[in-house]
mmCIF file of C-alpha atoms and ligand atoms in Angstrom:
data_model
loop_
_atom_site.group_PDB
_atom_site.id
_atom_site.type_symbol
_atom_site.label_atom_id
_atom_site.label_comp_id
_atom_site.label_asym_id
_atom_site.label_seq_id
_atom_site.Cartn_x
_atom_site.Cartn_y
_atom_site.Cartn_z
ATOM 1 C CA UNK A 1 15.655 22.741 7.584
ATOM 2 C CA UNK A 2 12.416 23.399 9.325
ATOM 3 C CA UNK A 3 10.655 25.119 6.441
ATOM 4 C CA UNK A 4 11.794 22.558 3.873
ATOM 5 C CA UNK A 5 10.578 19.856 6.484
ATOM 6 C CA UNK A 6 7.271 21.176 7.005
ATOM 7 C CA UNK A 7 6.344 21.669 3.308
ATOM 8 C CA UNK A 8 7.247 17.979 2.707
ATOM 9 C CA UNK A 9 5.654 16.546 5.676
ATOM 10 C CA UNK A 10 2.166 18.226 4.531
ATOM 11 C CA UNK A 11 2.614 17.154 0.970
ATOM 12 C CA UNK A 12 2.852 13.230 2.162
ATOM 13 C CA UNK A 13 -0.202 13.365 3.847
ATOM 14 C CA UNK A 14 -1.959 13.127 0.178
ATOM 15 C CA UNK A 15 -0.261 9.709 -0.378
ATOM 16 C CA UNK A 16 -2.697 7.029 0.216
ATOM 17 C CA UNK A 17 -2.572 3.070 0.048
ATOM 18 C CA UNK A 18 -1.931 1.692 -3.428
ATOM 19 C CA UNK A 19 -0.566 4.856 -4.996
ATOM 20 C CA UNK A 20 2.303 4.936 -7.338
ATOM 21 C CA UNK A 21 4.256 7.796 -6.108
ATOM 22 C CA UNK A 22 7.033 9.754 -7.821
ATOM 23 C CA UNK A 23 9.949 10.694 -5.715
ATOM 24 C CA UNK A 24 11.727 14.067 -6.417
ATOM 25 C CA UNK A 25 15.220 15.171 -6.017
ATOM 26 C CA UNK A 26 17.193 17.726 -3.660
ATOM 27 C CA UNK A 27 17.079 18.930 0.063
ATOM 28 C CA UNK A 28 13.230 19.123 0.336
ATOM 29 C CA UNK A 29 12.325 16.254 -1.532
ATOM 30 C CA UNK A 30 14.713 14.363 0.722
ATOM 31 C CA UNK A 31 12.182 15.270 3.591
ATOM 32 C CA UNK A 32 9.172 13.587 1.669
ATOM 33 C CA UNK A 33 11.096 10.601 1.064
ATOM 34 C CA UNK A 34 12.195 10.273 4.831
ATOM 35 C CA UNK A 35 8.572 10.790 5.788
ATOM 36 C CA UNK A 36 7.200 8.290 3.114
ATOM 37 C CA UNK A 37 9.736 5.785 4.269
ATOM 38 C CA UNK A 38 8.492 6.052 7.975
ATOM 39 C CA UNK A 39 4.932 5.593 6.889
ATOM 40 C CA UNK A 40 5.913 2.647 4.821
ATOM 41 C CA UNK A 41 7.269 1.319 7.887
ATOM 42 C CA UNK A 42 3.939 1.666 9.608
ATOM 43 C CA UNK A 43 2.198 -0.088 7.189
ATOM 44 C CA UNK A 44 1.538 2.473 4.033
ATOM 45 C CA UNK A 45 1.412 0.233 0.932
ATOM 46 C CA UNK A 46 2.863 2.127 -2.088
ATOM 47 C CA UNK A 47 5.258 1.673 -5.174
ATOM 48 C CA UNK A 48 7.508 4.466 -6.384
ATOM 49 C CA UNK A 49 9.851 5.747 -9.184
ATOM 50 C CA UNK A 50 12.805 8.106 -8.439
ATOM 51 C CA UNK A 51 14.156 11.226 -10.210
ATOM 52 C CA UNK A 52 17.663 10.509 -9.394
ATOM 53 C CA UNK A 53 20.236 7.837 -8.627
ATOM 54 C CA UNK A 54 20.272 9.738 -5.101
ATOM 55 C CA UNK A 55 16.463 9.587 -4.467
ATOM 56 C CA UNK A 56 16.756 5.900 -5.556
ATOM 57 C CA UNK A 57 19.353 5.152 -3.201
ATOM 58 C CA UNK A 58 17.627 6.727 -0.172
ATOM 59 C CA UNK A 59 14.205 5.194 -1.236
ATOM 60 C CA UNK A 60 16.046 1.593 -0.832
ATOM 61 C CA UNK A 61 17.529 2.525 2.370
ATOM 62 C CA UNK A 62 14.255 3.407 3.735
ATOM 63 C CA UNK A 63 12.646 0.171 2.488
ATOM 64 C CA UNK A 64 10.272 2.059 0.194
ATOM 65 C CA UNK A 65 9.254 -0.412 -2.820
ATOM 66 C CA UNK A 66 10.497 0.801 -6.231
ATOM 67 C CA UNK A 67 8.693 -0.390 -9.318
ATOM 68 C CA UNK A 68 10.390 -0.496 -12.976
ATOM 69 C CA UNK A 69 8.907 2.256 -15.528
ATOM 70 C CA UNK A 70 8.097 -0.629 -17.628
ATOM 71 C CA UNK A 71 5.429 -1.933 -14.981
ATOM 72 C CA UNK A 72 3.444 1.336 -15.066
ATOM 73 C CA UNK A 73 1.632 3.696 -17.568
ATOM 74 C CA UNK A 74 1.079 6.426 -15.103
ATOM 75 C CA UNK A 75 2.157 7.820 -11.600
ATOM 76 C CA UNK A 76 -0.518 8.920 -9.199
ATOM 77 C CA UNK A 77 1.478 11.820 -7.562
ATOM 78 C CA UNK A 78 4.783 13.237 -7.576
ATOM 79 C CA UNK A 79 6.387 15.335 -4.762
ATOM 80 C CA UNK A 80 9.587 17.443 -5.827
ATOM 81 C CA UNK A 81 11.234 20.676 -4.951
ATOM 82 C CA UNK A 82 12.014 23.709 -7.304
ATOM 83 C CA UNK A 83 14.570 26.300 -7.138
ATOM 84 C CA UNK A 84 11.815 28.970 -8.099
ATOM 85 C CA UNK A 85 8.284 29.084 -8.484
ATOM 86 C CA UNK A 86 6.307 32.096 -9.827
ATOM 87 C CA UNK A 87 2.669 33.216 -9.463
ATOM 88 C CA UNK A 88 1.553 30.885 -12.111
ATOM 89 C CA UNK A 89 3.301 27.951 -10.680
ATOM 90 C CA UNK A 90 5.904 27.753 -13.521
ATOM 91 C CA UNK A 91 8.781 26.442 -11.947
ATOM 92 C CA UNK A 92 12.806 26.415 -12.621
ATOM 93 C CA UNK A 93 14.204 23.219 -11.745
ATOM 94 C CA UNK A 94 17.551 21.541 -12.054
ATOM 95 C CA UNK A 95 19.510 23.145 -9.605
ATOM 96 C CA UNK A 96 20.511 19.659 -8.356
ATOM 97 C CA UNK A 97 20.976 18.504 -11.969
ATOM 98 C CA UNK A 98 18.085 16.028 -11.941
ATOM 99 C CA UNK A 99 15.701 18.262 -14.310
ATOM 100 C CA UNK A 100 15.591 15.824 -16.990
ATOM 101 C CA UNK A 101 14.642 12.659 -15.032
ATOM 102 C CA UNK A 102 12.118 15.004 -12.950
ATOM 103 C CA UNK A 103 10.519 16.381 -16.140
ATOM 104 C CA UNK A 104 9.975 12.921 -17.677
ATOM 105 C CA UNK A 105 8.322 11.845 -14.227
ATOM 106 C CA UNK A 106 6.480 14.715 -13.866
ATOM 107 C CA UNK A 107 4.787 14.532 -17.549
ATOM 108 C CA UNK A 108 3.562 11.123 -16.593
ATOM 109 C CA UNK A 109 2.189 12.054 -13.103
ATOM 110 C CA UNK A 110 -1.518 12.851 -12.523
ATOM 111 C CA UNK A 111 -0.450 15.191 -9.864
ATOM 112 C CA UNK A 112 2.852 17.171 -9.330
ATOM 113 C CA UNK A 113 3.176 18.669 -5.550
ATOM 114 C CA UNK A 114 5.941 20.997 -5.730
ATOM 115 C CA UNK A 115 7.253 21.739 -2.004
ATOM 116 C CA UNK A 116 9.657 24.722 -1.331
ATOM 117 C CA UNK A 117 10.816 27.069 1.083
ATOM 118 C CA UNK A 118 9.735 30.875 0.860
ATOM 119 C CA UNK A 119 13.050 31.541 -0.230
ATOM 120 C CA UNK A 120 12.080 30.016 -3.788
ATOM 121 C CA UNK A 121 8.838 32.108 -4.209
ATOM 122 C CA UNK A 122 9.506 34.933 -6.826
ATOM 123 C CA UNK A 123 7.280 37.070 -8.558
ATOM 124 C CA UNK A 124 9.125 36.523 -12.025
ATOM 125 C CA UNK A 125 11.312 33.567 -12.650
ATOM 126 C CA UNK A 126 14.869 34.011 -13.817
ATOM 127 C CA UNK A 127 17.122 35.562 -11.158
ATOM 128 C CA UNK A 128 18.304 31.638 -10.559
ATOM 129 C CA UNK A 129 20.457 30.405 -13.268
ATOM 130 C CA UNK A 130 18.413 28.441 -15.770
ATOM 131 C CA UNK A 131 19.733 24.838 -15.993
ATOM 132 C CA UNK A 132 19.921 23.054 -19.611
ATOM 133 C CA UNK A 133 20.776 19.654 -19.931
ATOM 134 C CA UNK A 134 22.877 19.059 -23.156
ATOM 135 C CA UNK A 135 24.750 16.339 -24.742
ATOM 136 C CA UNK A 136 28.534 16.607 -24.727
ATOM 137 C CA UNK A 137 29.176 16.479 -28.546
ATOM 138 C CA UNK A 138 29.700 19.776 -30.103
ATOM 139 C CA UNK A 139 28.648 21.535 -26.814
ATOM 140 C CA UNK A 140 30.644 24.756 -27.718
ATOM 141 C CA UNK A 141 28.348 25.256 -30.681
ATOM 142 C CA UNK A 142 25.021 24.459 -28.257
ATOM 143 C CA UNK A 143 26.272 26.778 -25.669
ATOM 144 C CA UNK A 144 26.603 29.801 -28.585
ATOM 145 C CA UNK A 145 23.030 29.154 -29.585
ATOM 146 C CA UNK A 146 21.831 29.548 -25.918
ATOM 147 C CA UNK A 147 23.970 32.706 -25.400
ATOM 148 C CA UNK A 148 22.183 33.925 -28.737
ATOM 149 C CA UNK A 149 18.754 33.681 -26.515
ATOM 150 C CA UNK A 150 20.232 36.298 -24.379
ATOM 151 C CA UNK A 151 21.648 34.600 -21.414
ATOM 152 C CA UNK A 152 24.931 34.139 -19.989
ATOM 153 C CA UNK A 153 25.822 30.462 -20.304
ATOM 154 C CA UNK A 154 27.911 28.791 -17.809
ATOM 155 C CA UNK A 155 29.026 25.160 -17.797
ATOM 156 C CA UNK A 156 28.647 23.792 -14.239
ATOM 157 C CA UNK A 157 31.552 22.418 -12.591
ATOM 158 C CA UNK A 158 31.849 20.046 -9.794
ATOM 159 C CA UNK A 159 35.264 19.191 -8.410
ATOM 160 C CA UNK A 160 37.018 20.912 -10.986
ATOM 161 C CA UNK A 161 35.384 18.893 -13.690
ATOM 162 C CA UNK A 162 32.244 19.431 -15.943
ATOM 163 C CA UNK A 163 29.183 18.026 -13.812
ATOM 164 C CA UNK A 164 27.975 15.101 -15.574
ATOM 165 C CA UNK A 165 24.511 14.404 -14.918
ATOM 166 C CA UNK A 166 22.767 10.860 -14.063
ATOM 167 C CA UNK A 167 22.225 10.561 -17.704
ATOM 168 C CA UNK A 168 25.806 11.200 -18.980
ATOM 169 C CA UNK A 169 25.431 14.778 -20.123
ATOM 170 C CA UNK A 170 26.514 18.428 -19.197
ATOM 171 C CA UNK A 171 24.489 21.135 -17.414
ATOM 172 C CA UNK A 172 24.813 24.632 -18.775
ATOM 173 C CA UNK A 173 23.517 27.112 -16.139
ATOM 174 C CA UNK A 174 22.056 30.229 -18.188
ATOM 175 C CA UNK A 175 21.719 33.516 -16.407
ATOM 176 C CA UNK A 176 19.211 35.637 -17.966
ATOM 177 C CA UNK A 177 18.464 39.380 -16.834
ATOM 178 C CA UNK A 178 14.776 38.028 -16.486
ATOM 179 C CA UNK A 179 12.571 35.494 -18.036
ATOM 180 C CA UNK A 180 9.216 37.524 -18.952
ATOM 181 C CA UNK A 181 7.959 34.698 -21.299
ATOM 182 C CA UNK A 182 8.689 31.325 -19.756
ATOM 183 C CA UNK A 183 6.713 29.387 -22.201
ATOM 184 C CA UNK A 184 8.302 31.196 -25.322
ATOM 185 C CA UNK A 185 11.777 30.737 -23.886
ATOM 186 C CA UNK A 186 10.942 27.109 -23.307
ATOM 187 C CA UNK A 187 10.366 26.199 -26.940
ATOM 188 C CA UNK A 188 13.320 28.029 -27.984
ATOM 189 C CA UNK A 189 15.636 26.222 -25.761
ATOM 190 C CA UNK A 190 14.422 22.963 -26.534
ATOM 191 C CA UNK A 191 14.392 23.884 -30.031
ATOM 192 C CA UNK A 192 18.253 23.863 -30.107
ATOM 193 C CA UNK A 193 19.793 20.545 -31.299
ATOM 194 C CA UNK A 194 22.196 19.509 -28.820
ATOM 195 C CA UNK A 195 19.877 20.374 -25.826
ATOM 196 C CA UNK A 196 18.141 17.459 -24.179
ATOM 197 C CA UNK A 197 15.920 19.372 -21.885
ATOM 198 C CA UNK A 198 15.898 22.680 -19.777
ATOM 199 C CA UNK A 199 14.713 23.536 -16.325
ATOM 200 C CA UNK A 200 11.511 25.568 -16.943
ATOM 201 C CA UNK A 201 8.279 23.424 -15.971
ATOM 202 C CA UNK A 202 5.620 25.223 -17.432
ATOM 203 C CA UNK A 203 2.029 24.537 -16.159
ATOM 204 C CA UNK A 204 3.310 21.405 -14.916
ATOM 205 C CA UNK A 205 2.460 21.828 -11.082
ATOM 206 C CA UNK A 206 -0.899 21.294 -9.585
ATOM 207 C CA UNK A 207 -0.123 22.065 -5.955
ATOM 208 C CA UNK A 208 2.692 24.360 -4.535
ATOM 209 C CA UNK A 209 3.269 24.005 -0.713
ATOM 210 C CA UNK A 210 5.279 26.667 0.817
ATOM 211 C CA UNK A 211 7.161 26.066 4.311
ATOM 212 C CA UNK A 212 8.166 29.104 6.151
ATOM 213 C CA UNK A 213 11.138 29.521 8.792
ATOM 214 C CA UNK A 214 8.718 29.252 11.911
ATOM 215 C CA UNK A 215 7.700 25.889 10.595
ATOM 216 C CA UNK A 216 4.317 26.851 9.182
ATOM 217 C CA UNK A 217 3.013 26.024 5.907
ATOM 218 C CA UNK A 218 0.709 27.607 3.267
ATOM 219 C CA UNK A 219 -0.288 26.939 -0.440
ATOM 220 C CA UNK A 220 0.884 29.279 -3.121
HETATM 221 C C1 LIG B 1 16.965 18.852 -8.971
HETATM 222 O O1 LIG B 1 17.544 18.939 -10.033
HETATM 223 C C2 LIG B 1 16.120 20.170 -8.702
HETATM 224 O O2 LIG B 1 15.293 20.426 -9.691
HETATM 225 C C3 LIG B 1 15.520 20.432 -7.402
HETATM 226 O O3 LIG B 1 14.179 20.338 -7.333
HETATM 227 C C4 LIG B 1 15.791 21.581 -6.888
HETATM 228 O O4 LIG B 1 17.155 22.088 -7.010
HETATM 229 C C5 LIG B 1 15.166 21.819 -5.382
HETATM 230 O O5 LIG B 1 16.319 21.442 -4.242
HETATM 231 P P1 LIG B 1 16.152 21.988 -3.075
HETATM 232 O O6 LIG B 1 14.841 21.523 -2.541
HETATM 233 O O7 LIG B 1 17.564 21.212 -2.749
HETATM 234 O O8 LIG B 1 16.374 23.497 -2.741
#
C-alpha cells in the first residue's frame, strides 16, 4: 500500500487549477483519486473524466467534478496504474478489466502518467497474461485466432461467470511465453475481428513513477 500511495501522491503534484484530469482504475490509481479528492476539498479547481464506473463512483463520493466527454476535446493529464512496465515505458494494462476505457482516455490525453509499485517493473513484457477485450458474439472463434498468435488464452471468470466489462464485453487473458515485439503483437491482436482492444499500451506513457516498499519513489 505504501509504495502505491507514494507513487500516486507524487503524480498528483502535477495537477494544477483549471486542468481536465483523467482518472485511472485500480488500487494504485485509487490513491491518486483519493489525493485529488483531498486537494479539491482544499480548493483545487479541476474537472475530471473517469476510466471506469468504479473510479467515477469514487470521484463522485469525493466531490471531484466530472465532465461529459462531449464537452472536451483533450485531457490535460491522466494518472493511471499498470500491470507491467518495460524499460521503453510500454505497458500491459487491463488486470482490472478497464483497458478499453483506459486506452480511449489515454489516447486523448496530452500526458499519461503511470503510477506503479516496484513489482510492476519488468525487463520484458509478457509474464502477466495480456488482457484482451472481445465481443461475446462468436468469441470461441476469436479465441482460436488469439491462440494462433502463440498464447494460451483463458476466459476471465468472476463469481463463476464470465467476467463482463463496463462495456458489456468479455476479457480473454492471453499468456504468452514472452512478448519480444509488443508493437507488432498489438497490431496482430487488434487485426482480429471480434477483438475490441488489447492491454498493450505502446508509446503512450509520458512518465512512469515507481513506488518502493519503504515509501520512497523514483522515475523509471
Ligand atoms: C485496470 O484495468 C488496469 O489496467 C489497472 O491499471 C491495472 O490493473 C493496475 O491496477 P493496480 O494498480 O490495482 O495494480
